[in-house]
Structures are given as C-alpha cells and as structure tokens.
Rosetta silent file (secondary structure, phi, psi, omega in degrees, C-alpha in Angstrom):
SEQUENCE: XXXXXXXXXXXXXXXXXXXXXXXXXXXXXXXXXXXXXXXXXXXXXXXXXXXXXXXXXXXXXXXXXXXXXXXXXXXXXXXXXXXXXXXXXXXXXXXXXXXXXXXXXXXXX
SCORE:     score description
SCORE:     0.000 S_00000001
   1 L     0.000  157.281 -164.896   70.258   93.722  101.278 S_00000001
   2 L  -107.066  147.142 -177.580   72.937   96.204  100.789 S_00000001
   3 L  -104.973  133.075 -154.466   75.795   95.460   97.932 S_00000001
   4 L   -63.455  146.421  141.006   79.353   94.397   98.945 S_00000001
   5 L   -33.927  152.786 -164.663   82.219   96.818   98.568 S_00000001
   6 L  -156.051  142.545 -161.064   83.755   95.939   96.196 S_00000001
   7 E  -124.815  150.967 -163.591   87.775   97.258   95.632 S_00000001
   8 E  -141.189  123.919  146.364   89.385   99.568   92.375 S_00000001
   9 E   -56.293   68.452  169.400   92.559  100.266   91.011 S_00000001
  10 E   -53.187   93.677  178.170   92.003  103.946   89.631 S_00000001
  11 E   -86.576  114.035 -175.010   94.686  105.199   86.994 S_00000001
  12 E  -132.428  127.464 -167.244   95.231  108.609   85.760 S_00000001
  13 E   -83.427  119.575  167.061   98.041  109.410   83.045 S_00000001
  14 L  -119.105  156.159  160.869   98.983  113.473   83.938 S_00000001
  15 L  -115.207 -157.137 -162.649  101.509  115.627   81.959 S_00000001
  16 L  -105.699   18.593   95.815  102.635  118.616   83.321 S_00000001
  17 L   -24.540  -51.635 -176.265   99.858  120.756   82.462 S_00000001
  18 L  -112.774    8.106  171.623   97.462  118.887   84.176 S_00000001
  19 L  -106.728   41.661  131.716   99.277  117.426   87.181 S_00000001
  20 L  -113.472   19.228  139.676   98.237  119.491   89.756 S_00000001
  21 H  -103.285   34.511 -171.736   94.699  117.813   89.181 S_00000001
  22 H  -109.211  -15.164  167.299   95.980  114.970   89.901 S_00000001
  23 H   -92.137  -40.831  170.593   95.444  116.258   94.430 S_00000001
  24 H   -67.237  -39.339  171.874   91.967  117.333   93.316 S_00000001
  25 H   -37.364  -41.740 -169.697   91.426  114.005   92.227 S_00000001
  26 H  -114.727    8.343  126.271   91.903  112.529   94.911 S_00000001
  27 H    -9.530  -93.735  153.983   90.493  115.055   96.983 S_00000001
  28 H    -6.386  -60.461  169.847   87.799  114.296   95.660 S_00000001
  29 H   -84.286  -73.533 -160.373   87.503  110.407   95.847 S_00000001
  30 H   -27.439  -76.611 -177.761   88.310  110.638   99.481 S_00000001
  31 H   -30.878  -55.710  178.950   85.369  113.002   99.830 S_00000001
  32 H   -94.429  -38.872 -156.373   82.967  111.433   97.263 S_00000001
  33 L  -107.423  -58.978 -155.222   83.796  107.679   96.618 S_00000001
  34 L  -171.339  100.595 -173.193   85.880  106.333   99.630 S_00000001
  35 L   -53.226   -7.347 -161.416   87.520  108.407  102.880 S_00000001
  36 L  -128.590  -17.446  156.567   89.998  105.697  103.425 S_00000001
  37 L     0.983   85.888 -161.383   91.334  105.819  100.066 S_00000001
  38 L  -100.401  153.959  161.969   95.195  105.300   99.614 S_00000001
  39 E  -100.890  152.702 -175.927   97.399  106.430   96.574 S_00000001
  40 E   -97.734  -10.366 -145.323   99.908  103.736   95.700 S_00000001
  41 E  -176.571   98.088  160.431  101.595  106.247   93.973 S_00000001
  42 E  -134.337  139.805 -168.224  100.970  109.931   93.026 S_00000001
  43 L  -134.763 -171.533  155.761  104.179  112.216   90.502 S_00000001
  44 L   -36.887  -17.976 -151.867  104.245  114.286   87.469 S_00000001
  45 L  -135.378  -79.002 -163.369  103.167  111.380   85.125 S_00000001
  46 E  -150.572 -158.552 -143.889   99.836  110.221   86.659 S_00000001
  47 E  -133.041   98.885  166.753   97.966  109.146   89.613 S_00000001
  48 E  -138.363  145.697 -153.944   96.949  105.303   91.150 S_00000001
  49 E  -135.546  105.153  167.977   94.659  105.302   93.664 S_00000001
  50 E   -79.477  166.435 -161.092   93.444  102.001   95.729 S_00000001
  51 E  -172.407  139.736  171.087   89.712  102.503   96.607 S_00000001
  52 E  -131.322  146.931  138.020   86.848  100.431   98.210 S_00000001
  53 L   135.874  175.958 -170.878   83.590  100.718   97.676 S_00000001
  54 L    32.808  -59.909 -145.848   79.481  100.390   96.635 S_00000001
  55 L   -70.471  142.701  173.835   79.681  102.597   93.688 S_00000001
  56 L   -77.196  171.872 -132.317   80.015  100.750   90.277 S_00000001
  57 H  -103.973  -37.209  174.070   83.437  101.780   88.569 S_00000001
  58 H   -56.948  -42.394  173.417   80.844  104.677   85.741 S_00000001
  59 H   -67.767  -52.852 -170.413   79.853  106.503   89.416 S_00000001
  60 H   -97.382   28.458  160.515   83.229  106.826   90.575 S_00000001
  61 H   -72.660  -21.241 -167.090   84.651  108.000   87.098 S_00000001
  62 H   -91.947  -48.239 -162.816   82.091  110.471   87.710 S_00000001
  63 L   -98.856    8.259 -173.046   82.125  111.553   91.248 S_00000001
  64 L   -95.239  -48.818  178.036   86.549  111.692   90.570 S_00000001
  65 L   -67.847   93.603  -99.030   86.153  114.597   88.338 S_00000001
  66 L   -79.316  137.276  162.037   86.918  118.046   89.815 S_00000001
  67 L   -59.005  -22.515 -163.370   83.679  120.452   88.845 S_00000001
  68 L  -102.847   10.579  153.418   85.796  123.356   88.030 S_00000001
  69 L   -44.474  147.600  177.142   87.125  121.384   84.996 S_00000001
  70 L  -112.745  152.847  179.100   86.467  123.271   81.627 S_00000001
  71 H   -34.621  -66.262 -167.004   86.221  120.965   78.566 S_00000001
  72 H   -60.027  -15.354  170.789   89.334  120.937   77.782 S_00000001
  73 H   -99.244    6.500  164.465   91.171  120.012   80.606 S_00000001
  74 H   -81.999  -71.786 -151.970   88.410  116.594   81.026 S_00000001
  75 H   -51.523  -35.373 -170.459   89.187  116.259   77.558 S_00000001
  76 H   -87.991   22.802 -165.915   92.959  116.235   78.070 S_00000001
  77 H  -115.764   25.999 -177.954   92.747  114.249   81.410 S_00000001
  78 L   -78.227    9.106  174.910   91.096  111.322   79.107 S_00000001
  79 L  -101.587   92.739  167.275   93.526  108.557   80.067 S_00000001
  80 E  -135.507  159.369 -173.845   91.856  107.322   83.460 S_00000001
  81 E  -156.476  117.911  163.281   90.807  103.769   83.934 S_00000001
  82 E   -58.360   60.062 -175.470   89.047  102.077   86.732 S_00000001
  83 E   -94.685  125.001  173.808   89.896   98.919   87.375 S_00000001
  84 E   -72.385  126.151  167.897   88.194   96.115   89.924 S_00000001
  85 L   -74.449  135.590  172.061   90.332   94.599   91.702 S_00000001
  86 L  -129.449 -128.963 -178.762   89.438   91.015   92.205 S_00000001
  87 L  -128.235   33.779 -174.806   90.753   88.456   94.556 S_00000001
  88 L  -107.939   69.701  158.218   92.538   86.379   92.202 S_00000001
  89 L  -144.499 -174.335 -159.693   96.380   88.574   91.828 S_00000001
  90 L  -128.210  145.989  169.669   99.922   87.962   92.399 S_00000001
  91 L   154.689  156.483 -170.238  102.925   89.945   93.426 S_00000001
  92 L   -23.653  168.137  171.866  105.738   90.501   95.980 S_00000001
  93 L   -63.681  -68.514  162.733  104.335   89.846   99.893 S_00000001
  94 L    -6.571  -67.852  167.117  106.183   92.589  100.498 S_00000001
  95 L   -49.697  162.949 -179.131  104.447   95.471   98.643 S_00000001
  96 H   -62.461  -54.718  177.080  102.063   97.645   99.362 S_00000001
  97 H   -69.641   -2.590  165.989   99.389   96.940   96.586 S_00000001
  98 H   -95.335  -58.684  173.533   99.526   93.485   98.004 S_00000001
  99 H   -64.723  -28.481 -170.820   98.986   94.384  101.787 S_00000001
 100 H   -76.702  -37.598 -174.972   96.744   97.167  100.876 S_00000001
 101 H   -78.880  -52.007  161.125   94.688   93.662   98.864 S_00000001
 102 H   -28.474  -77.322  177.040   95.294   91.422  101.599 S_00000001
 103 L   -65.958   11.232  157.855   93.502   93.581  104.239 S_00000001
 104 L  -137.983   65.256  173.539   90.454   94.165  101.878 S_00000001
 105 L   -99.592  -41.607 -178.521   89.848   90.480  101.119 S_00000001
 106 H   -24.166  -66.570  152.865   87.000   90.740  103.510 S_00000001
 107 H   -33.536  -28.499  176.711   84.995   92.541  100.648 S_00000001
 108 H   -86.590   -9.114 -168.414   85.488   89.592   98.289 S_00000001
 109 L   -61.014    0.000    0.000   83.628   87.147  100.558 S_00000001
C-alpha cells in the first residue's frame, strides 16, 4: 500500500541578500518534490508555496535546499517552515489558497 499524498505550505523568509535563492528553491521543489507545486507568492521578503507529496516534511526540507549553497547561505535561510495542511481550513471562498486546498481535498480522504 502506498502512502497518500499530503498537502503542505512551505514558507521561506528572504532578505535582499538571499532573494535570488527563492527561485532556486522553487525550481528544486518542482524538480524533487512536486512538479505541480504552485507558488502563492514570491517576492523580495519571502516565498510561499503550496505542494502535494508523499514525502514527510523533513524530506521536503532536504530536497528544497539548493546544493550550491554555502554554509553561510544556508545559515542565512533559517526561516524555513513547512506546514502540513489538513482538511479543516477557513478563508474567503474566492482566495487562491482556498481554491487550491479545495482542489486537493481528495488527498485527504
């Protein structure tokens, strides 16, 4: 029996010095975790990504970090949070986030 996909929200705080890394994170997530991962936002202060995967949060964490980062760059990116999204959520029905969650409810069944 294979594990069911779980839905996650990945939040990464960025600064001016680490802003370019956000796009690398997104590329690695699409390549290593979820090819259909959808960014809720990407800007100079951070990135928020919805994704669905059978991987646990720790494995998502390991797959998201670009290999090219130095120790100092990794240390500067400590504000990474991966939250599993469950079936009990609330928000405006027209919100992009709620639409994404509603379209992925089957993975909660």
